[in-house]
Short mmCIF file of C-alpha atoms in Angstrom, two decimals:
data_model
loop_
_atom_site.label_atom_id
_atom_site.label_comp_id
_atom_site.label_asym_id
_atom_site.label_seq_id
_atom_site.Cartn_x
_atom_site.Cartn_y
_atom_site.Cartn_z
CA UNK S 1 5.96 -35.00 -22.32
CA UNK S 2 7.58 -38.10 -21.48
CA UNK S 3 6.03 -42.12 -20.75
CA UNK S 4 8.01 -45.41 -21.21
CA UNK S 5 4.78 -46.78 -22.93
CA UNK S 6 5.26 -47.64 -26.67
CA UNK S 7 3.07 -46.52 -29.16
CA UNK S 8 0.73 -49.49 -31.37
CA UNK S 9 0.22 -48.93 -34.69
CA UNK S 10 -1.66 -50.31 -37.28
CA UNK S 11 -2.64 -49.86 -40.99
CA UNK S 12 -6.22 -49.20 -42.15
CA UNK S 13 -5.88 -50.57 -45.92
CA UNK S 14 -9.19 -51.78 -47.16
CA UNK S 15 -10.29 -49.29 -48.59
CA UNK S 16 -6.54 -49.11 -49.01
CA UNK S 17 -7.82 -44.88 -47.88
CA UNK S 18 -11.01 -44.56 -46.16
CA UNK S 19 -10.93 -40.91 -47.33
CA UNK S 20 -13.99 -41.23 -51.11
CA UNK S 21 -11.82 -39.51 -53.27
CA UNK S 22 -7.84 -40.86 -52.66
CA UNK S 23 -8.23 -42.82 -56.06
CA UNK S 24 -8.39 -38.89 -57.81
CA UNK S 25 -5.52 -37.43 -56.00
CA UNK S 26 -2.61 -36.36 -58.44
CA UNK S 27 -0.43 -39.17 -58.50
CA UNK S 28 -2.77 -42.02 -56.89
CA UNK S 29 -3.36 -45.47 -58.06
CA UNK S 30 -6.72 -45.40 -58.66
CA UNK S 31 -6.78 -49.12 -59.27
CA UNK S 32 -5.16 -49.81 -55.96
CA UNK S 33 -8.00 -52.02 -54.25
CA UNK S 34 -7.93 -54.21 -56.95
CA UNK S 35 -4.01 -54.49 -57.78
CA UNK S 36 -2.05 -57.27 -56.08
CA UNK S 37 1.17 -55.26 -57.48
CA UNK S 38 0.50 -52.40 -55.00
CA UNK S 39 -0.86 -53.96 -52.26
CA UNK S 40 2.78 -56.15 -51.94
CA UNK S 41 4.59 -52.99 -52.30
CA UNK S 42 2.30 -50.93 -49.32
CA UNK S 43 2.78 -54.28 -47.33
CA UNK S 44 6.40 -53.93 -47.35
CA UNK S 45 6.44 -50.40 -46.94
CA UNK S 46 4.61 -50.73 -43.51
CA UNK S 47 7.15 -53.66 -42.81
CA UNK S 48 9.85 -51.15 -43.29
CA UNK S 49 8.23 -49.04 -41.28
CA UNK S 50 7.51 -51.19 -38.58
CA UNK S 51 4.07 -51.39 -38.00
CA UNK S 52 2.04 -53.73 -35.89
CA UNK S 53 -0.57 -54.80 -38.61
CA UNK S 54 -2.22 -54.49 -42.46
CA UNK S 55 -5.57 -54.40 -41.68
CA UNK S 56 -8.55 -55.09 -44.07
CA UNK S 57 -11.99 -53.98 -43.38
CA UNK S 58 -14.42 -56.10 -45.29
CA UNK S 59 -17.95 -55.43 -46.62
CA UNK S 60 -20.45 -58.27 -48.18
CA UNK S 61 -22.19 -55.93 -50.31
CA UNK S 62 -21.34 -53.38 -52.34
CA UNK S 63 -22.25 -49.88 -50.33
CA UNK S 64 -25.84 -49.40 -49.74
CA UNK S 65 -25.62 -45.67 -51.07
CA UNK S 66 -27.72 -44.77 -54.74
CA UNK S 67 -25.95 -45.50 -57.93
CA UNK S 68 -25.39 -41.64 -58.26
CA UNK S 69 -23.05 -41.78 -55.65
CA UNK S 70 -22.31 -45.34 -55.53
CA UNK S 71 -20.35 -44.82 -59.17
CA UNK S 72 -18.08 -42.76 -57.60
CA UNK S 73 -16.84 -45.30 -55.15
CA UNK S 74 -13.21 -47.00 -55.23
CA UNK S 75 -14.68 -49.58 -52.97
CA UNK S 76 -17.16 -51.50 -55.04
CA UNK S 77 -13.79 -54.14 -56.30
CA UNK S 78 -11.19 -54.98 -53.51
CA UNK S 79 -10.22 -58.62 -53.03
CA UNK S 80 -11.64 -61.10 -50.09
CA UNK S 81 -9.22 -60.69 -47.63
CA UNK S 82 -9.38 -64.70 -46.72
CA UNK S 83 -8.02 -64.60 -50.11
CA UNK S 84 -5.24 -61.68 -50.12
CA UNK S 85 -4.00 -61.98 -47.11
CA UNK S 86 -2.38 -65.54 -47.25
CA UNK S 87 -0.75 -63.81 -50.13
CA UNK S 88 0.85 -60.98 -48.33
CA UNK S 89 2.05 -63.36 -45.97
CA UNK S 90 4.58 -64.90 -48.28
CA UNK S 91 5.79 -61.46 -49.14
CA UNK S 92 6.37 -60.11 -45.49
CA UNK S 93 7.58 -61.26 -42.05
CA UNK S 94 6.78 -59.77 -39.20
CA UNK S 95 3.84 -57.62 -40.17
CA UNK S 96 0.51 -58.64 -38.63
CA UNK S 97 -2.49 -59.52 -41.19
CA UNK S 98 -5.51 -58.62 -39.66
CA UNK S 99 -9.16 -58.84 -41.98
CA UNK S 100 -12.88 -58.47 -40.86
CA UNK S 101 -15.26 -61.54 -40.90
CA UNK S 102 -19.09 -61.31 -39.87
CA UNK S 103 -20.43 -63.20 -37.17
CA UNK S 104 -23.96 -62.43 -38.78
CA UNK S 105 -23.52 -63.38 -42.60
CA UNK S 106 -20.50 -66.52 -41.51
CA UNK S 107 -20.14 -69.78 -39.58
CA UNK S 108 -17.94 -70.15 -36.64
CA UNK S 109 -16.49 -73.37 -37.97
CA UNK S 110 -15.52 -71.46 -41.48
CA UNK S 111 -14.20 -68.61 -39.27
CA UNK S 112 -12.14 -70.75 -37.28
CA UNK S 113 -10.62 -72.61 -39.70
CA UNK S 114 -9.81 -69.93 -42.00
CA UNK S 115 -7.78 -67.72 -39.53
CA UNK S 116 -6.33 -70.72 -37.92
CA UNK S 117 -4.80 -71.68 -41.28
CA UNK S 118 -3.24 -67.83 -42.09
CA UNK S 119 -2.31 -67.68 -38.77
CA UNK S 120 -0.04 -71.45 -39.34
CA UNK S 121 1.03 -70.04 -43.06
CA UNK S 122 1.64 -66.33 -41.50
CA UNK S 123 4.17 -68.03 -38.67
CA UNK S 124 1.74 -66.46 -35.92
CA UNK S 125 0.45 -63.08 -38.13
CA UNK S 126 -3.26 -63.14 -38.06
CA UNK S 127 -5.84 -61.51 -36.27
CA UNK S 128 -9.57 -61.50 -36.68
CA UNK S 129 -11.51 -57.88 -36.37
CA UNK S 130 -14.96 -59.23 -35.35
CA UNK S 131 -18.05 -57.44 -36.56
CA UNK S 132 -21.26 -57.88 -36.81
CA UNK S 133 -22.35 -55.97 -39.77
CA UNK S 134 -23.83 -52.69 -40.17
CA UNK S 135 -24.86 -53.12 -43.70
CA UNK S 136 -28.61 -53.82 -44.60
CA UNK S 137 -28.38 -54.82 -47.84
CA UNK S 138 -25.76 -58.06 -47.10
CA UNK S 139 -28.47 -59.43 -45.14
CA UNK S 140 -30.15 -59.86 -48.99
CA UNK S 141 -27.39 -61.20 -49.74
CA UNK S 142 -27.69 -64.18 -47.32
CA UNK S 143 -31.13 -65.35 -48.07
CA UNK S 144 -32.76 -62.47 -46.00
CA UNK S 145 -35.18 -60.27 -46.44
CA UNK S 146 -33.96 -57.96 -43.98
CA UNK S 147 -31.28 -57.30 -41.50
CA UNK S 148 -31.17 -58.95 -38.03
CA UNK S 149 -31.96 -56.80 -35.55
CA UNK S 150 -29.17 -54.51 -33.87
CA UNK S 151 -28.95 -56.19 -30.15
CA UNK S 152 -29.79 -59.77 -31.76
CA UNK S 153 -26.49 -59.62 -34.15
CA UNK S 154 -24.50 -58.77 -31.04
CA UNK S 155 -25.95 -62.01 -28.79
CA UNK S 156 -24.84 -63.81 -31.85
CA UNK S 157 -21.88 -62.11 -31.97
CA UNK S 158 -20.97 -63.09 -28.69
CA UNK S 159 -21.93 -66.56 -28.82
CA UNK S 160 -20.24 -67.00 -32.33
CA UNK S 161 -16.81 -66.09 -30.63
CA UNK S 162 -17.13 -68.60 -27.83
CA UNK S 163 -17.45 -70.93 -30.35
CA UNK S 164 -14.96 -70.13 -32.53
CA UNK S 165 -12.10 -69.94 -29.37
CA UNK S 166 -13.57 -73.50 -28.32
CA UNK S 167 -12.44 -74.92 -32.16
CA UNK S 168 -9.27 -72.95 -32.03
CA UNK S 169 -8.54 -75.26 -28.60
CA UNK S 170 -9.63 -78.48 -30.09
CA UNK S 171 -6.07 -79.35 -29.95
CA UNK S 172 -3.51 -79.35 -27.09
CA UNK S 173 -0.32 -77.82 -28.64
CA UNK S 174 1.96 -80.97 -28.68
CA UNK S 175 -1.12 -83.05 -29.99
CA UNK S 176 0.19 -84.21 -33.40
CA UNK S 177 3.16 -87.00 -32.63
CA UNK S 178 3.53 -88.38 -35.77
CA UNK S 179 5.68 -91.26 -34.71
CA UNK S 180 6.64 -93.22 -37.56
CA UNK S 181 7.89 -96.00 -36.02
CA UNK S 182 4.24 -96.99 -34.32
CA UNK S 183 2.23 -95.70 -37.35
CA UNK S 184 0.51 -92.96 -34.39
CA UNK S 185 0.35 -89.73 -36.58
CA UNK S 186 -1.72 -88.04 -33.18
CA UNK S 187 -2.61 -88.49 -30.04
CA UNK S 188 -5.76 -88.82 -29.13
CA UNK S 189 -6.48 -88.12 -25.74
CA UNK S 190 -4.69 -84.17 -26.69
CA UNK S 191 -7.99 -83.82 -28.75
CA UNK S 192 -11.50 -82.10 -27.65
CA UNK S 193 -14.90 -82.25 -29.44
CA UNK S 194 -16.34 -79.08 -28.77
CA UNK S 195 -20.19 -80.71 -28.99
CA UNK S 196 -21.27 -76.91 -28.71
CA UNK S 197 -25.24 -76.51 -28.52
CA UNK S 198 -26.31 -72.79 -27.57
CA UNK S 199 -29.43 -70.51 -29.17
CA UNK S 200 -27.60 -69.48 -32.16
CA UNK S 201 -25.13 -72.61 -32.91
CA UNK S 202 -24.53 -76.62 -32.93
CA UNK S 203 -21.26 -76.59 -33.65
CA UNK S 204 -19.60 -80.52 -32.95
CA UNK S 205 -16.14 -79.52 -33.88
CA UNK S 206 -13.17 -80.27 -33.56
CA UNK S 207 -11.06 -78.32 -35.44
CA UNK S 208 -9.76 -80.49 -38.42
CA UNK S 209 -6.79 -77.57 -38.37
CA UNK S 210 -3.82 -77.80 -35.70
CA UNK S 211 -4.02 -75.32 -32.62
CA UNK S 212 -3.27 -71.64 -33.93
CA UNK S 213 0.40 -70.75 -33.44
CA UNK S 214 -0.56 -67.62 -31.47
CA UNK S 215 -2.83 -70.00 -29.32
CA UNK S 216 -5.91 -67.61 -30.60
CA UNK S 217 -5.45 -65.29 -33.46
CA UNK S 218 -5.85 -62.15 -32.00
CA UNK S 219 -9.56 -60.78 -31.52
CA UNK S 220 -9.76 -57.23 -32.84
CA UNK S 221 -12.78 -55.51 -32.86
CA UNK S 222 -14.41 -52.16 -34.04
CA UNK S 223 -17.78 -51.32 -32.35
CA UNK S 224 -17.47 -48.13 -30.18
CA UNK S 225 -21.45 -49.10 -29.18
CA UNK S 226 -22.76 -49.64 -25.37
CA UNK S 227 -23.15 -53.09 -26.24
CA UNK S 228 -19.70 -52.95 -28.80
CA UNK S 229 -18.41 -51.71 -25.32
CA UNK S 230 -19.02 -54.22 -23.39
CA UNK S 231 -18.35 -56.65 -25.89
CA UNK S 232 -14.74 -55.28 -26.29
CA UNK S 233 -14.13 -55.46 -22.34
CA UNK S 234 -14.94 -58.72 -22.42
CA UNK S 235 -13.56 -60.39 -25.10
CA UNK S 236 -11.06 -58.14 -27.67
CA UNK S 237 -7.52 -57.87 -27.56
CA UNK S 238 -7.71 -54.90 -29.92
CA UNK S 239 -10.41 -52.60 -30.51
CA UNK S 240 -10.64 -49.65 -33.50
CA UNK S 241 -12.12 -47.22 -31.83
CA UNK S 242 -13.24 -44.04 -33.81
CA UNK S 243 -13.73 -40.77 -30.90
CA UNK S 244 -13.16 -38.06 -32.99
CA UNK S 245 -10.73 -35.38 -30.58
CA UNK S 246 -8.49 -35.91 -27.68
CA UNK S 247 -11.45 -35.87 -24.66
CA UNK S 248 -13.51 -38.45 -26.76
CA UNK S 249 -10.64 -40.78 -26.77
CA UNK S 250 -9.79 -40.18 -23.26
CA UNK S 251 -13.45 -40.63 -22.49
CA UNK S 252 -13.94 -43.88 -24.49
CA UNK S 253 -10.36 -45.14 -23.08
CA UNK S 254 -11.49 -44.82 -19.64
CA UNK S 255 -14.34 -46.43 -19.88
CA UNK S 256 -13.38 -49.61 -21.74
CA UNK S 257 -10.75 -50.10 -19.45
CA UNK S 258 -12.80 -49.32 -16.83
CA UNK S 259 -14.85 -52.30 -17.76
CA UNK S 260 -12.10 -54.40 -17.75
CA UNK S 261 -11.13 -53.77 -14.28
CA UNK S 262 -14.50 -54.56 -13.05
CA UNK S 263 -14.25 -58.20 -14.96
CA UNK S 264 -10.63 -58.48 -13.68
CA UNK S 265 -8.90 -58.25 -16.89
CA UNK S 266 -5.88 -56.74 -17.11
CA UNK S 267 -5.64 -52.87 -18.47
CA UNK S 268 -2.83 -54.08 -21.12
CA UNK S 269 -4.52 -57.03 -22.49
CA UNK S 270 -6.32 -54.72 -24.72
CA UNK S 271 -5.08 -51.95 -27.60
CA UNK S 272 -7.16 -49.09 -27.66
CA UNK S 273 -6.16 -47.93 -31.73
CA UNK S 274 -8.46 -44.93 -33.06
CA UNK S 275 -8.18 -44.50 -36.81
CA UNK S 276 -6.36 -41.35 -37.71
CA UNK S 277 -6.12 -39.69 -41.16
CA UNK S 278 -2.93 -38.23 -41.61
CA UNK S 279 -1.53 -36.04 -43.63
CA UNK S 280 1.70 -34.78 -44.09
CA UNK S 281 3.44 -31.47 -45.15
CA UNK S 282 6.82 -29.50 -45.32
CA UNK S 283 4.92 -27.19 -42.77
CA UNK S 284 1.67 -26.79 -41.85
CA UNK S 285 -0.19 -24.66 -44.66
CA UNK S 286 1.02 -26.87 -46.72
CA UNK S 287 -0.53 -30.24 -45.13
CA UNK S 288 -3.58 -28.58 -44.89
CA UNK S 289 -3.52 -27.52 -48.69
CA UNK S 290 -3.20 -31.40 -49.65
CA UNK S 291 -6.42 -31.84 -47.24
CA UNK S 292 -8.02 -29.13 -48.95
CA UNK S 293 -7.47 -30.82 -52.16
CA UNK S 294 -8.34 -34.21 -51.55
CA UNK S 295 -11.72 -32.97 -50.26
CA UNK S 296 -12.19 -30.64 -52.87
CA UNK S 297 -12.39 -34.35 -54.88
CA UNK S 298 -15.48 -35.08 -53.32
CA UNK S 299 -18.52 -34.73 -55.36
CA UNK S 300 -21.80 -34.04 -53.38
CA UNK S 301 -23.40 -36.80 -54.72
CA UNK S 302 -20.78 -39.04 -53.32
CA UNK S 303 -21.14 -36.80 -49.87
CA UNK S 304 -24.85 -37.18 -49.47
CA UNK S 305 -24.62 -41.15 -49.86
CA UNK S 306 -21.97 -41.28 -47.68
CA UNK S 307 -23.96 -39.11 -44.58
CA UNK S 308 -26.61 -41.32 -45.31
CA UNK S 309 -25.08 -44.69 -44.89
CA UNK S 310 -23.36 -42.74 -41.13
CA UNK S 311 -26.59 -41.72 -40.19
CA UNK S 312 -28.78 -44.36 -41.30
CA UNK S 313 -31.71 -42.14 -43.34
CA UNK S 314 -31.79 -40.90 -46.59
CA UNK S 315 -29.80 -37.02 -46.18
CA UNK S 316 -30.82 -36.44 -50.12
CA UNK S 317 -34.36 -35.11 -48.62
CA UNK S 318 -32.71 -32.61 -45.98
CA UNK S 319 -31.99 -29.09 -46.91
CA UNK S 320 -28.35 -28.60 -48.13
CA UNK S 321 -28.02 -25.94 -47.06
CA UNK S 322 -29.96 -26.03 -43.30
CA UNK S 323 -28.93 -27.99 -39.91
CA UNK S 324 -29.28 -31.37 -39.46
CA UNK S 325 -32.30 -32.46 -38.41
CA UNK S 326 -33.40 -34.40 -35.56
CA UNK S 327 -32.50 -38.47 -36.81
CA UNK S 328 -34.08 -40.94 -34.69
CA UNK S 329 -32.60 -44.13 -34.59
CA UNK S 330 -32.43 -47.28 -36.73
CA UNK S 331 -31.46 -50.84 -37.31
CA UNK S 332 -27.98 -49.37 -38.91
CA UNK S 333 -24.45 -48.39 -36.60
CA UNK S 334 -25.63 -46.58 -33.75
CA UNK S 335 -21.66 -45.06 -33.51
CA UNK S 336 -22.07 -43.48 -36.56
CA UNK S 337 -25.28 -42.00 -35.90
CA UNK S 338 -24.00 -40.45 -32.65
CA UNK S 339 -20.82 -39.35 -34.39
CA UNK S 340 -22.36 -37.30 -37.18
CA UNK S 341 -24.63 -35.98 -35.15
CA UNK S 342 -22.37 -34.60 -32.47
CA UNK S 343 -20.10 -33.39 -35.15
CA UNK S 344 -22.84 -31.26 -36.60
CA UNK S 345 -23.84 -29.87 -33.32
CA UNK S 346 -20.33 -29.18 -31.75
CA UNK S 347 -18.95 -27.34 -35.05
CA UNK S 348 -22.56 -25.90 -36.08
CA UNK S 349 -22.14 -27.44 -39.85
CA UNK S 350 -25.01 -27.67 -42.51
CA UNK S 351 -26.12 -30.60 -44.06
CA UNK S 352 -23.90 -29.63 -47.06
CA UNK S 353 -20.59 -29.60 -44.83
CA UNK S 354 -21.33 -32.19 -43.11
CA UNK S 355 -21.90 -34.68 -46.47
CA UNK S 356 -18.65 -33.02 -47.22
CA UNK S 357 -16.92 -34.38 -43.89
CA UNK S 358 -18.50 -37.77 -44.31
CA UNK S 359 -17.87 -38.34 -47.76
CA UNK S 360 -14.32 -37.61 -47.49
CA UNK S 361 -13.26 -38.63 -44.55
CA UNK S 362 -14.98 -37.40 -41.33
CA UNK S 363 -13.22 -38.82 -38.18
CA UNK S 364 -9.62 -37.94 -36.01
CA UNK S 365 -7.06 -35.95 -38.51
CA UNK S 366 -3.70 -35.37 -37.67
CA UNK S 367 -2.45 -33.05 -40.44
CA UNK S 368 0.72 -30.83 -40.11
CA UNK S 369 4.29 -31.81 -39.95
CA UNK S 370 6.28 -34.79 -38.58
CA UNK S 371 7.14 -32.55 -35.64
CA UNK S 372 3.54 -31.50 -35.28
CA UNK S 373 1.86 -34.80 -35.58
CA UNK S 374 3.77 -36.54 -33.54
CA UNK S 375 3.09 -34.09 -30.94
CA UNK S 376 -0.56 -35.03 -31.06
CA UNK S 377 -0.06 -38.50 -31.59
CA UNK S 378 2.47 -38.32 -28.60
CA UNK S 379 0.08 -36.82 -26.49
CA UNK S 380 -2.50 -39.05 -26.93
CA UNK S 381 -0.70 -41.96 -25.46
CA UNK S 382 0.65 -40.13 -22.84
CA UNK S 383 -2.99 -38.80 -21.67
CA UNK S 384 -4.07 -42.00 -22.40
CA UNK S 385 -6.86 -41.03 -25.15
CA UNK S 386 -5.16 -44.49 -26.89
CA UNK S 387 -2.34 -46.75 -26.97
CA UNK S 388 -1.75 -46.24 -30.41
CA UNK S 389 -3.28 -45.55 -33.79
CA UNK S 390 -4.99 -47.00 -37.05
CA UNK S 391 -3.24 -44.70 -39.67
CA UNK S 392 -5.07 -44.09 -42.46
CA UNK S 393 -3.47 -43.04 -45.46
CA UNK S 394 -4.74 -40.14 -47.33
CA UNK S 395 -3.90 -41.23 -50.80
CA UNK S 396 -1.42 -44.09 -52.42
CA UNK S 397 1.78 -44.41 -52.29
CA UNK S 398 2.77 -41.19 -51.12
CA UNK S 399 0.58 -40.55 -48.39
CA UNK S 400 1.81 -43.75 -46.90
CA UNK S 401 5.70 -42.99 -47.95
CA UNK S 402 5.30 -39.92 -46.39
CA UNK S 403 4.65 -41.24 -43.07
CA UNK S 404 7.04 -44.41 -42.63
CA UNK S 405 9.95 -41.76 -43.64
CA UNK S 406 9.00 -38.85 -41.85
CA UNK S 407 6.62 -39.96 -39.24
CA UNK S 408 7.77 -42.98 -38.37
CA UNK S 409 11.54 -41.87 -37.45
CA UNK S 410 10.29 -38.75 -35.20
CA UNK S 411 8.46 -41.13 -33.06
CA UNK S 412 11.36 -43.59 -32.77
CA UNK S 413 13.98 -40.25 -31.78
CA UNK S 414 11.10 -39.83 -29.30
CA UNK S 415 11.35 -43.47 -27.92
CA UNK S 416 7.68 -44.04 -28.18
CA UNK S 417 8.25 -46.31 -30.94
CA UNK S 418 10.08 -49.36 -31.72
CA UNK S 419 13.01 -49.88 -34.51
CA UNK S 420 12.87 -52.93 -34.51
CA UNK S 421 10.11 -55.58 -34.15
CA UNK S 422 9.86 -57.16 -30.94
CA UNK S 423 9.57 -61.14 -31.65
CA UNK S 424 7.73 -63.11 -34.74
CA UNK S 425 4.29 -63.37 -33.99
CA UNK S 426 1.79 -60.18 -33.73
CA UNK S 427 1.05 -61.41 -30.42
CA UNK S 428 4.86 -60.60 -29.04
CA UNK S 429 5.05 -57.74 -31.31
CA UNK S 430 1.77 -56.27 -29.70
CA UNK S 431 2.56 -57.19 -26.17
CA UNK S 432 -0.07 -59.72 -25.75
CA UNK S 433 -0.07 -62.96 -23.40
CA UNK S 434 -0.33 -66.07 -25.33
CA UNK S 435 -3.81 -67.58 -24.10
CA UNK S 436 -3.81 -70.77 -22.59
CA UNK S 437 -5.76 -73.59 -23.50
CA UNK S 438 -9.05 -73.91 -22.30
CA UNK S 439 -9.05 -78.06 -22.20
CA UNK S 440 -5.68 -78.32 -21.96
CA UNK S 441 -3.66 -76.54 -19.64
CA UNK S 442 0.12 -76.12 -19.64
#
């Protein structure tokens, strides 16, 4: 195999492991969400390591599982990210700091300013994963009584990141003079009111925050959805995508960028970066033995919550030990429906393997040695099933130790990754174009 295209990679770390049961693995932090301590040290690791981006899923309710299984969760204490992040970004340089905020449950203007701020105190590090939120019980949270309805939280969606691009533009770049001589601290005819009025928003604006560094922070996004889809070709810059093999990345890959060519973006504007567990080994058998351990960590009360949270019913009532039954569809993630689903079919599991699979960890694995993974990981950029990954880390530290010393250098003798960081921002580092101003061009 051989391609001139560099490999993306970023960091899922909040969870700081998706996989349920990385705070029991022998030598773990189990307190790792939750301790500022490790979270600096796992920053700097992937600094060291060179990756693109920390990123920090974020949830505004604790998981919507029973407390059964919900007492076995890591996840119910992790910090805000608004509130982390900033944090990190004294104690690195070059990595990217990328965290989730809902256009259902948040305001554009709070949105706006936030990442335009971390982006300024970052020196051009933020991004902004855009979701919607899949949860049901954050919308009673917010003064709801239940959630808004699937296609409704995506028109907002949509409209909420128009908005938010207009604020970060409220400012032409070289607005801010600050003569001292004439006492003129800006100038302004280099400032825009947004005076946005749409279905969802009124939003006057501007922006009491100076244009973003990066321009825009940059727009990741998750949804792997027909309308997350389109939504992705459209707007994103980077999208988490979740197939769960080689042809459902290739499939998923051809298709968003498919998209784009039809609305005349360019192919490389956007970072296609499934999340991949991996885990490492000596050899083979002996990767797989960790992954047999971890999961054996899982306990089936844990499983079951987790399948039904995917699937968007409560699994407790199916037969362990049967198929899955038919699940028709709900207000919840329609990807995670359709992933569960077709992962029960294709490998004919029960309802009791599949909790297992979902409760651990249930997507892409690469799991083998550095030779072997970065085969896989190799090919998928060259077949173009992704231009990168989302690692995952199976457990703390050494899961994520393992791979910046092991991994890491086997892709870099390969050439499909860098050694050193390609300019400051996460932008240059990512290969991204700057975006112009909207109301005031160059």
């Amino acid at each position: 195999m051989s391609t001139s295209r560099q490999m993306r990679l970023g960091a899922f770390m909040r969870p700081v492991s998706i996989h349920t049961a990385a705070w029991r693995y022998p030598g773990g932090t189990p307190d790792a969400n939750f301790n500022f301590t490790h979270l600096k040290r796992f920053a700097q690791k992937l600094e060291q390591g060179k990756f693109d981006a920390f990123f920090m899923a974020d949830h505004l309710a604790v998981l919507n599982m029973p407390t059964e299984g919900l007492k076995r969760s890591a996840t119910v204490t992790s910090f805000d990210p608004p509130t982390l992040l900033p944090a990190l970004a004294v104690v690195t340089e070059r990595l990217g700091l990328i965290a989730t905020a809902s256009t259902t449950f948040d305001q554009p203007y709070h949105v706006a300013r936030r990442f335009a701020a971390l982006d300024h105190l970052s020196g051009g590090r933020a991004g902004w994963n855009v979701v919607t939120t899949s949860n049901p019980d954050a919308a009673l949270n917010f003064g709801l009584e239940e959630h808004v309805e699937h296609g409704d939280r995506y028109k907002r969606g949509r409209e909420f990141v128009d908005v938010v691009k207009g604020l970060w533009d409220s400012w032409a770049d070289d607005a801010f003079i600050r003569d001292v001589e004439s006492g003129i601290y800006f100038d302004p005819e280099k400032m825009h009111v947004l005076d946005h009025k749409g279905p969802h928003f009124s939003v006057r604006g501007p922006l009491n925050v100076a244009r973003p560094i990066q321009g825009w922070p940059v727009i990741v996004q998750a949804g792997a959805s027909e309308a997350g889809r389109q939504l992705a070709a459209e707007t994103a810059e980077v999208i988490f995508a979740a197939p769960g093999n080689l042809a459902g990345g290739k499939s998923f890959y051809a298709d968003v960028k498919g998209r784009m060519d039809r609305l005349g973006r360019p192919r490389d504007h956007l970072k296609i970066l499934p999340g991949a567990l991996v885990v490492v080994g000596d050899t083979v058998e002996e990767a797989r033995a960790k992954r047999a351990l971890l999961d054996s960590l899982v306990h089936y009360e844990s499983a079951i919550a987790s399948l039904s949270i995917a699937i968007g019913h409560d699994a407790s009532k199916f037969d362990p030990d049967g198929p899955l039954p038919d699940i028709p569809e709900t207000n919840a993630s329609k990807s995670g429906r359709e992933r569960a689903i077709a992962l029960a079919r294709r490998e004919h599991l029960t309802v009791r393997q599949l909790a297992q699979r979902f409760g651990g960890y249930a997507g892409l694995s690469f799991v083998g040695t550095p030779k072997t993974i970065a085969d896989e990981m190799e090919q998928w950029l060259v077949e173009d099933g992704s231009d990168g990954f989302n690692i995952m880390f199976p457990y703390l530290p050494a899961g994520l130790d393992d791979f910046v010393d092991r991994v890491v250098p086997e892709l870099q003798r390969r050439g499909i990754f860098r050694r050193e960081y390609e300019g400051r921002t996460l932008r240059e580092n990512l290969g991204l174009p700057r975006p112009p101003n909207k109301y005031f061009p160059a």
